[in-house]
Amino acid sequence: MSNIKSVFLGMMRRLKVALAVSLLVGLFGIVLYYLGRPIAQLYNADDKIDVALIDNDKSVLSEQLKIYLSEKVNMNIEENEPEKFQEKLINRDISAIIDIPSGLQEDMLSGKSAVINTTTLDDYENGAYVSVYIDSFMRSADTAAKAACGDSDTFSDILTSTAYETKLSTVNAVVSDREEDFVAAGFSFAEGFMMMLVSAIGIFITIAVMDDRQYGTYSRMCISSVTGLQYISGTLAASSIISLLTLLPLPVYLICTGAQINIQPVILFVVIIVYSIFNSALEVLLAQLINTKQALATLSGCITSIGALLGGAWFPIDQSVGFLKYLSYITPQYWYVNFVSGEAEQPLINLLVLVLYTILIMLSSAVLFSRKSSVVKA
């Protein structure tokens, strides 16, 4: 244990600059978060749901429904060429076909069951939202019909009144529903860049290990009582602190400010710690495999950029890209980005994959150190 402590303290003294840089970069992550939120909001503002609508009622109720869906729920409504709606739905050019039956307003005023038929594809995610928003509107319209006591003119006045529109927008507006999405998008945007920056900062620890090799410190450790596991453990402990100072400030800030990032804080911190250890172990391994700093800079840059690309830090890697999607599965960056973006269906699997990668890299570093130790002692 004393050997690990000695290695750790020695590294910390040598990495004072790296500690300061990592903390500054970590605080910069908060700035990236606020830069990412407007981008997400702009994307969502333009990302309207396309639906087809067949209006057989031609009533005030159906007209108000179209206004509600287009202006308050942010949908693009298509009413032309209804004979092509089925084909467009199959091709996913639209999310749903909304069929307003004849006599809908009369049925609602008379107290009969008023139902709007929607046709969607089960595997198309926007279909669920369409049904929810229509149901919300119909519940509000039913309340208005009861208040009108069956009188069509009063019912029309209620539907078109400013007070009723305010009530609808307050209860059913999409903006409030998407606030958490903006937070998650901003967090994912920032963490994608932080993942690349933490790899770049890891170059400090890599150079420190290379200096140990070039100036004899490494060789003296190899013939001393310091084992490979002890050297790796002490070095990783120092390097992990640098990584944590980079990755932790943003999630700590969001949690302290009450932002909803849809990830359990405990699991999030565990994943960040594991990824920090993995990143540190990778840097130590590279330092033992590469002999020149020029080659190290080139290889580190390639690993950082390719890992970020396949990991989805720059743009999502979906199923449409084919083989590239499956190739991304072999990168630990993919499992990390997939987790912090909130898209992981089973977060514990992402955590398990990162743990396995970390153990593999740590053992590889320890074995490589031990082999070099055997060569020096021989």
mmCIF file with all atom_site columns, N, CA and C in Angstrom, residues 11 14-15 18 198-214 218 231 235 239 242 279-293 295-297 299-300 303-304:
data_model
loop_
_atom_site.group_PDB
_atom_site.id
_atom_site.type_symbol
_atom_site.label_atom_id
_atom_site.label_alt_id
_atom_site.label_comp_id
_atom_site.label_asym_id
_atom_site.label_entity_id
_atom_site.label_seq_id
_atom_site.pdbx_PDB_ins_code
_atom_site.Cartn_x
_atom_site.Cartn_y
_atom_site.Cartn_z
_atom_site.occupancy
_atom_site.B_iso_or_equiv
_atom_site.pdbx_formal_charge
_atom_site.auth_seq_id
_atom_site.auth_comp_id
_atom_site.auth_asym_id
_atom_site.auth_atom_id
_atom_site.pdbx_PDB_model_num
ATOM 1   N N  . MET A 1 11  ? 3.104   11.349 -8.660  1.00 0.00 ? 11  MET A N  1
ATOM 2   C CA . MET A 1 11  ? 2.401   11.782 -9.866  1.00 0.00 ? 11  MET A CA 1
ATOM 3   C C  . MET A 1 11  ? 1.632   13.075 -9.628  1.00 0.00 ? 11  MET A C  1
ATOM 4   N N  . ARG A 1 14  ? 3.766   16.090 -9.848  1.00 0.00 ? 14  ARG A N  1
ATOM 5   C CA . ARG A 1 14  ? 4.220   16.374 -11.215 1.00 0.00 ? 14  ARG A CA 1
ATOM 6   C C  . ARG A 1 14  ? 3.083   16.873 -12.112 1.00 0.00 ? 14  ARG A C  1
ATOM 7   N N  . LEU A 1 15  ? 1.842   16.664 -11.694 1.00 0.00 ? 15  LEU A N  1
ATOM 8   C CA . LEU A 1 15  ? 0.691   16.975 -12.548 1.00 0.00 ? 15  LEU A CA 1
ATOM 9   C C  . LEU A 1 15  ? -0.117  18.167 -12.038 1.00 0.00 ? 15  LEU A C  1
ATOM 10  N N  . ALA A 1 18  ? -1.752  19.953 -14.882 1.00 0.00 ? 18  ALA A N  1
ATOM 11  C CA . ALA A 1 18  ? -2.862  19.161 -15.414 1.00 0.00 ? 18  ALA A CA 1
ATOM 12  C C  . ALA A 1 18  ? -4.094  19.275 -14.535 1.00 0.00 ? 18  ALA A C  1
ATOM 13  N N  . VAL A 1 198 ? -11.494 15.257 -22.201 1.00 0.00 ? 198 VAL A N  1
ATOM 14  C CA . VAL A 1 198 ? -10.853 14.496 -21.132 1.00 0.00 ? 198 VAL A CA 1
ATOM 15  C C  . VAL A 1 198 ? -9.789  13.562 -21.708 1.00 0.00 ? 198 VAL A C  1
ATOM 16  N N  . SER A 1 199 ? -10.021 13.085 -22.929 1.00 0.00 ? 199 SER A N  1
ATOM 17  C CA . SER A 1 199 ? -8.997  12.266 -23.586 1.00 0.00 ? 199 SER A CA 1
ATOM 18  C C  . SER A 1 199 ? -7.775  13.101 -23.938 1.00 0.00 ? 199 SER A C  1
ATOM 19  N N  . ALA A 1 200 ? -8.011  14.349 -24.349 1.00 0.00 ? 200 ALA A N  1
ATOM 20  C CA . ALA A 1 200 ? -6.897  15.238 -24.675 1.00 0.00 ? 200 ALA A CA 1
ATOM 21  C C  . ALA A 1 200 ? -6.087  15.587 -23.427 1.00 0.00 ? 200 ALA A C  1
ATOM 22  N N  . ILE A 1 201 ? -6.784  15.828 -22.310 1.00 0.00 ? 201 ILE A N  1
ATOM 23  C CA . ILE A 1 201 ? -6.080  16.145 -21.062 1.00 0.00 ? 201 ILE A CA 1
ATOM 24  C C  . ILE A 1 201 ? -5.283  14.945 -20.565 1.00 0.00 ? 201 ILE A C  1
ATOM 25  N N  . GLY A 1 202 ? -5.738  13.742 -20.923 1.00 0.00 ? 202 GLY A N  1
ATOM 26  C CA . GLY A 1 202 ? -5.024  12.534 -20.511 1.00 0.00 ? 202 GLY A CA 1
ATOM 27  C C  . GLY A 1 202 ? -3.604  12.456 -21.030 1.00 0.00 ? 202 GLY A C  1
ATOM 28  N N  . ILE A 1 203 ? -3.295  13.314 -22.015 1.00 0.00 ? 203 ILE A N  1
ATOM 29  C CA . ILE A 1 203 ? -1.942  13.314 -22.558 1.00 0.00 ? 203 ILE A CA 1
ATOM 30  C C  . ILE A 1 203 ? -0.921  13.699 -21.493 1.00 0.00 ? 203 ILE A C  1
ATOM 31  N N  . PHE A 1 204 ? -1.332  14.438 -20.458 1.00 0.00 ? 204 PHE A N  1
ATOM 32  C CA . PHE A 1 204 ? -0.423  14.807 -19.380 1.00 0.00 ? 204 PHE A CA 1
ATOM 33  C C  . PHE A 1 204 ? 0.105   13.563 -18.670 1.00 0.00 ? 204 PHE A C  1
ATOM 34  N N  . ILE A 1 205 ? -0.785  12.642 -18.346 1.00 0.00 ? 205 ILE A N  1
ATOM 35  C CA . ILE A 1 205 ? -0.370  11.437 -17.627 1.00 0.00 ? 205 ILE A CA 1
ATOM 36  C C  . ILE A 1 205 ? 0.464   10.541 -18.533 1.00 0.00 ? 205 ILE A C  1
ATOM 37  N N  . THR A 1 206 ? 0.116   10.533 -19.815 1.00 0.00 ? 206 THR A N  1
ATOM 38  C CA . THR A 1 206 ? 0.877   9.707  -20.762 1.00 0.00 ? 206 THR A CA 1
ATOM 39  C C  . THR A 1 206 ? 2.307   10.206 -20.873 1.00 0.00 ? 206 THR A C  1
ATOM 40  N N  . ILE A 1 207 ? 2.481   11.503 -20.963 1.00 0.00 ? 207 ILE A N  1
ATOM 41  C CA . ILE A 1 207 ? 3.822   12.074 -21.045 1.00 0.00 ? 207 ILE A CA 1
ATOM 42  C C  . ILE A 1 207 ? 4.599   11.825 -19.755 1.00 0.00 ? 207 ILE A C  1
ATOM 43  N N  . ALA A 1 208 ? 3.897   11.876 -18.618 1.00 0.00 ? 208 ALA A N  1
ATOM 44  C CA . ALA A 1 208 ? 4.570   11.607 -17.340 1.00 0.00 ? 208 ALA A CA 1
ATOM 45  C C  . ALA A 1 208 ? 5.111   10.193 -17.298 1.00 0.00 ? 208 ALA A C  1
ATOM 46  N N  . VAL A 1 209 ? 4.334   9.230  -17.772 1.00 0.00 ? 209 VAL A N  1
ATOM 47  C CA . VAL A 1 209 ? 4.798   7.834  -17.801 1.00 0.00 ? 209 VAL A CA 1
ATOM 48  C C  . VAL A 1 209 ? 5.937   7.675  -18.797 1.00 0.00 ? 209 VAL A C  1
ATOM 49  N N  . MET A 1 210 ? 5.845   8.360  -19.932 1.00 0.00 ? 210 MET A N  1
ATOM 50  C CA . MET A 1 210 ? 6.926   8.279  -20.911 1.00 0.00 ? 210 MET A CA 1
ATOM 51  C C  . MET A 1 210 ? 8.213   8.887  -20.358 1.00 0.00 ? 210 MET A C  1
ATOM 52  N N  . ASP A 1 211 ? 8.086   9.965  -19.601 1.00 0.00 ? 211 ASP A N  1
ATOM 53  C CA . ASP A 1 211 ? 9.262   10.554 -18.979 1.00 0.00 ? 211 ASP A CA 1
ATOM 54  C C  . ASP A 1 211 ? 9.897   9.590  -17.982 1.00 0.00 ? 211 ASP A C  1
ATOM 55  N N  . ASP A 1 212 ? 9.071   8.839  -17.260 1.00 0.00 ? 212 ASP A N  1
ATOM 56  C CA . ASP A 1 212 ? 9.604   7.826  -16.349 1.00 0.00 ? 212 ASP A CA 1
ATOM 57  C C  . ASP A 1 212 ? 10.450  6.819  -17.101 1.00 0.00 ? 212 ASP A C  1
ATOM 58  N N  . ARG A 1 213 ? 10.004  6.487  -18.290 1.00 0.00 ? 213 ARG A N  1
ATOM 59  C CA . ARG A 1 213 ? 10.764  5.520  -19.089 1.00 0.00 ? 213 ARG A CA 1
ATOM 60  C C  . ARG A 1 213 ? 12.061  6.136  -19.612 1.00 0.00 ? 213 ARG A C  1
ATOM 61  N N  . GLN A 1 214 ? 11.965  7.359  -20.135 1.00 0.00 ? 214 GLN A N  1
ATOM 62  C CA . GLN A 1 214 ? 13.117  7.958  -20.801 1.00 0.00 ? 214 GLN A CA 1
ATOM 63  C C  . GLN A 1 214 ? 14.204  8.425  -19.837 1.00 0.00 ? 214 GLN A C  1
ATOM 64  N N  . TYR A 1 218 ? 11.360  4.973  -14.551 1.00 0.00 ? 218 TYR A N  1
ATOM 65  C CA . TYR A 1 218 ? 10.606  3.767  -14.875 1.00 0.00 ? 218 TYR A CA 1
ATOM 66  C C  . TYR A 1 218 ? 11.457  2.523  -14.654 1.00 0.00 ? 218 TYR A C  1
ATOM 67  N N  . TYR A 1 231 ? 2.338   0.133  -9.434  1.00 0.00 ? 231 TYR A N  1
ATOM 68  C CA . TYR A 1 231 ? 2.660   1.293  -10.257 1.00 0.00 ? 231 TYR A CA 1
ATOM 69  C C  . TYR A 1 231 ? 1.428   1.749  -11.041 1.00 0.00 ? 231 TYR A C  1
ATOM 70  N N  . THR A 1 235 ? -0.581  5.314  -10.427 1.00 0.00 ? 235 THR A N  1
ATOM 71  C CA . THR A 1 235 ? -0.664  6.208  -11.580 1.00 0.00 ? 235 THR A CA 1
ATOM 72  C C  . THR A 1 235 ? -2.111  6.446  -11.988 1.00 0.00 ? 235 THR A C  1
ATOM 73  N N  . SER A 1 239 ? -4.262  9.921  -12.234 1.00 0.00 ? 239 SER A N  1
ATOM 74  C CA . SER A 1 239 ? -4.861  10.279 -13.515 1.00 0.00 ? 239 SER A CA 1
ATOM 75  C C  . SER A 1 239 ? -6.373  10.364 -13.427 1.00 0.00 ? 239 SER A C  1
ATOM 76  N N  . ILE A 1 242 ? -7.667  13.656 -12.245 1.00 0.00 ? 242 ILE A N  1
ATOM 77  C CA . ILE A 1 242 ? -7.656  14.645 -13.322 1.00 0.00 ? 242 ILE A CA 1
ATOM 78  C C  . ILE A 1 242 ? -8.888  14.490 -14.203 1.00 0.00 ? 242 ILE A C  1
ATOM 79  N N  . ASN A 1 279 ? -10.333 5.829  -19.176 1.00 0.00 ? 279 ASN A N  1
ATOM 80  C CA . ASN A 1 279 ? -9.554  6.792  -19.950 1.00 0.00 ? 279 ASN A CA 1
ATOM 81  C C  . ASN A 1 279 ? -8.127  6.887  -19.428 1.00 0.00 ? 279 ASN A C  1
ATOM 82  N N  . SER A 1 280 ? -7.967  6.863  -18.105 1.00 0.00 ? 280 SER A N  1
ATOM 83  C CA . SER A 1 280 ? -6.633  6.939  -17.506 1.00 0.00 ? 280 SER A CA 1
ATOM 84  C C  . SER A 1 280 ? -5.827  5.686  -17.823 1.00 0.00 ? 280 SER A C  1
ATOM 85  N N  . ALA A 1 281 ? -6.475  4.512  -17.723 1.00 0.00 ? 281 ALA A N  1
ATOM 86  C CA . ALA A 1 281 ? -5.776  3.254  -18.008 1.00 0.00 ? 281 ALA A CA 1
ATOM 87  C C  . ALA A 1 281 ? -5.329  3.195  -19.460 1.00 0.00 ? 281 ALA A C  1
ATOM 88  N N  . LEU A 1 282 ? -6.155  3.716  -20.358 1.00 0.00 ? 282 LEU A N  1
ATOM 89  C CA . LEU A 1 282 ? -5.791  3.729  -21.772 1.00 0.00 ? 282 LEU A CA 1
ATOM 90  C C  . LEU A 1 282 ? -4.575  4.612  -22.016 1.00 0.00 ? 282 LEU A C  1
ATOM 91  N N  . GLU A 1 283 ? -4.528  5.760  -21.362 1.00 0.00 ? 283 GLU A N  1
ATOM 92  C CA . GLU A 1 283 ? -3.388  6.659  -21.534 1.00 0.00 ? 283 GLU A CA 1
ATOM 93  C C  . GLU A 1 283 ? -2.102  6.020  -21.008 1.00 0.00 ? 283 GLU A C  1
ATOM 94  N N  . VAL A 1 284 ? -2.195  5.318  -19.875 1.00 0.00 ? 284 VAL A N  1
ATOM 95  C CA . VAL A 1 284 ? -1.012  4.644  -19.317 1.00 0.00 ? 284 VAL A CA 1
ATOM 96  C C  . VAL A 1 284 ? -0.549  3.533  -20.254 1.00 0.00 ? 284 VAL A C  1
ATOM 97  N N  . LEU A 1 285 ? -1.497  2.803  -20.817 1.00 0.00 ? 285 LEU A N  1
ATOM 98  C CA . LEU A 1 285 ? -1.144  1.721  -21.743 1.00 0.00 ? 285 LEU A CA 1
ATOM 99  C C  . LEU A 1 285 ? -0.452  2.274  -22.978 1.00 0.00 ? 285 LEU A C  1
ATOM 100 N N  . LEU A 1 286 ? -0.959  3.378  -23.530 1.00 0.00 ? 286 LEU A N  1
ATOM 101 C CA . LEU A 1 286 ? -0.342  3.973  -24.713 1.00 0.00 ? 286 LEU A CA 1
ATOM 102 C C  . LEU A 1 286 ? 1.084   4.424  -24.414 1.00 0.00 ? 286 LEU A C  1
ATOM 103 N N  . ALA A 1 287 ? 1.309   4.942  -23.203 1.00 0.00 ? 287 ALA A N  1
ATOM 104 C CA . ALA A 1 287 ? 2.644   5.411  -22.831 1.00 0.00 ? 287 ALA A CA 1
ATOM 105 C C  . ALA A 1 287 ? 3.650   4.271  -22.793 1.00 0.00 ? 287 ALA A C  1
ATOM 106 N N  . GLN A 1 288 ? 3.188   3.061  -22.525 1.00 0.00 ? 288 GLN A N  1
ATOM 107 C CA . GLN A 1 288 ? 4.103   1.918  -22.469 1.00 0.00 ? 288 GLN A CA 1
ATOM 108 C C  . GLN A 1 288 ? 4.310   1.274  -23.830 1.00 0.00 ? 288 GLN A C  1
ATOM 109 N N  . LEU A 1 289 ? 3.399   1.538  -24.748 1.00 0.00 ? 289 LEU A N  1
ATOM 110 C CA . LEU A 1 289 ? 3.487   0.928  -26.074 1.00 0.00 ? 289 LEU A CA 1
ATOM 111 C C  . LEU A 1 289 ? 4.249   1.802  -27.071 1.00 0.00 ? 289 LEU A C  1
ATOM 112 N N  . ILE A 1 290 ? 4.236   3.122  -26.856 1.00 0.00 ? 290 ILE A N  1
ATOM 113 C CA . ILE A 1 290 ? 4.799   4.058  -27.824 1.00 0.00 ? 290 ILE A CA 1
ATOM 114 C C  . ILE A 1 290 ? 6.078   4.669  -27.270 1.00 0.00 ? 290 ILE A C  1
ATOM 115 N N  . ASN A 1 291 ? 7.044   4.855  -28.159 1.00 0.00 ? 291 ASN A N  1
ATOM 116 C CA . ASN A 1 291 ? 8.362   5.309  -27.720 1.00 0.00 ? 291 ASN A CA 1
ATOM 117 C C  . ASN A 1 291 ? 8.623   6.791  -27.940 1.00 0.00 ? 291 ASN A C  1
ATOM 118 N N  . THR A 1 292 ? 7.895   7.430  -28.837 1.00 0.00 ? 292 THR A N  1
ATOM 119 C CA . THR A 1 292 ? 8.138   8.849  -29.115 1.00 0.00 ? 292 THR A CA 1
ATOM 120 C C  . THR A 1 292 ? 6.883   9.673  -28.855 1.00 0.00 ? 292 THR A C  1
ATOM 121 N N  . LYS A 1 293 ? 7.092   10.919 -28.444 1.00 0.00 ? 293 LYS A N  1
ATOM 122 C CA . LYS A 1 293 ? 5.969   11.800 -28.154 1.00 0.00 ? 293 LYS A CA 1
ATOM 123 C C  . LYS A 1 293 ? 5.236   12.204 -29.426 1.00 0.00 ? 293 LYS A C  1
ATOM 124 N N  . ALA A 1 295 ? 4.742   10.266 -32.096 1.00 0.00 ? 295 ALA A N  1
ATOM 125 C CA . ALA A 1 295 ? 3.845   9.153  -32.415 1.00 0.00 ? 295 ALA A CA 1
ATOM 126 C C  . ALA A 1 295 ? 2.683   9.091  -31.427 1.00 0.00 ? 295 ALA A C  1
ATOM 127 N N  . LEU A 1 296 ? 2.979   9.426  -30.174 1.00 0.00 ? 296 LEU A N  1
ATOM 128 C CA . LEU A 1 296 ? 1.935   9.422  -29.141 1.00 0.00 ? 296 LEU A CA 1
ATOM 129 C C  . LEU A 1 296 ? 0.851   10.447 -29.465 1.00 0.00 ? 296 LEU A C  1
ATOM 130 N N  . ALA A 1 297 ? 1.263   11.659 -29.840 1.00 0.00 ? 297 ALA A N  1
ATOM 131 C CA . ALA A 1 297 ? 0.296   12.708 -30.155 1.00 0.00 ? 297 ALA A CA 1
ATOM 132 C C  . ALA A 1 297 ? -0.582  12.301 -31.328 1.00 0.00 ? 297 ALA A C  1
ATOM 133 N N  . LEU A 1 299 ? -1.266  9.152  -32.456 1.00 0.00 ? 299 LEU A N  1
ATOM 134 C CA . LEU A 1 299 ? -2.152  8.037  -32.120 1.00 0.00 ? 299 LEU A CA 1
ATOM 135 C C  . LEU A 1 299 ? -3.256  8.469  -31.156 1.00 0.00 ? 299 LEU A C  1
ATOM 136 N N  . SER A 1 300 ? -2.905  9.293  -30.183 1.00 0.00 ? 300 SER A N  1
ATOM 137 C CA . SER A 1 300 ? -3.916  9.769  -29.238 1.00 0.00 ? 300 SER A CA 1
ATOM 138 C C  . SER A 1 300 ? -4.997  10.582 -29.945 1.00 0.00 ? 300 SER A C  1
ATOM 139 N N  . ILE A 1 303 ? -7.254  8.110  -31.851 1.00 0.00 ? 303 ILE A N  1
ATOM 140 C CA . ILE A 1 303 ? -8.148  7.383  -30.945 1.00 0.00 ? 303 ILE A CA 1
ATOM 141 C C  . ILE A 1 303 ? -9.254  8.293  -30.427 1.00 0.00 ? 303 ILE A C  1
ATOM 142 N N  . THR A 1 304 ? -8.878  9.530  -30.081 1.00 0.00 ? 304 THR A N  1
ATOM 143 C CA . THR A 1 304 ? -9.865  10.470 -29.558 1.00 0.00 ? 304 THR A CA 1
ATOM 144 C C  . THR A 1 304 ? -10.922 10.815 -30.597 1.00 0.00 ? 304 THR A C  1
#
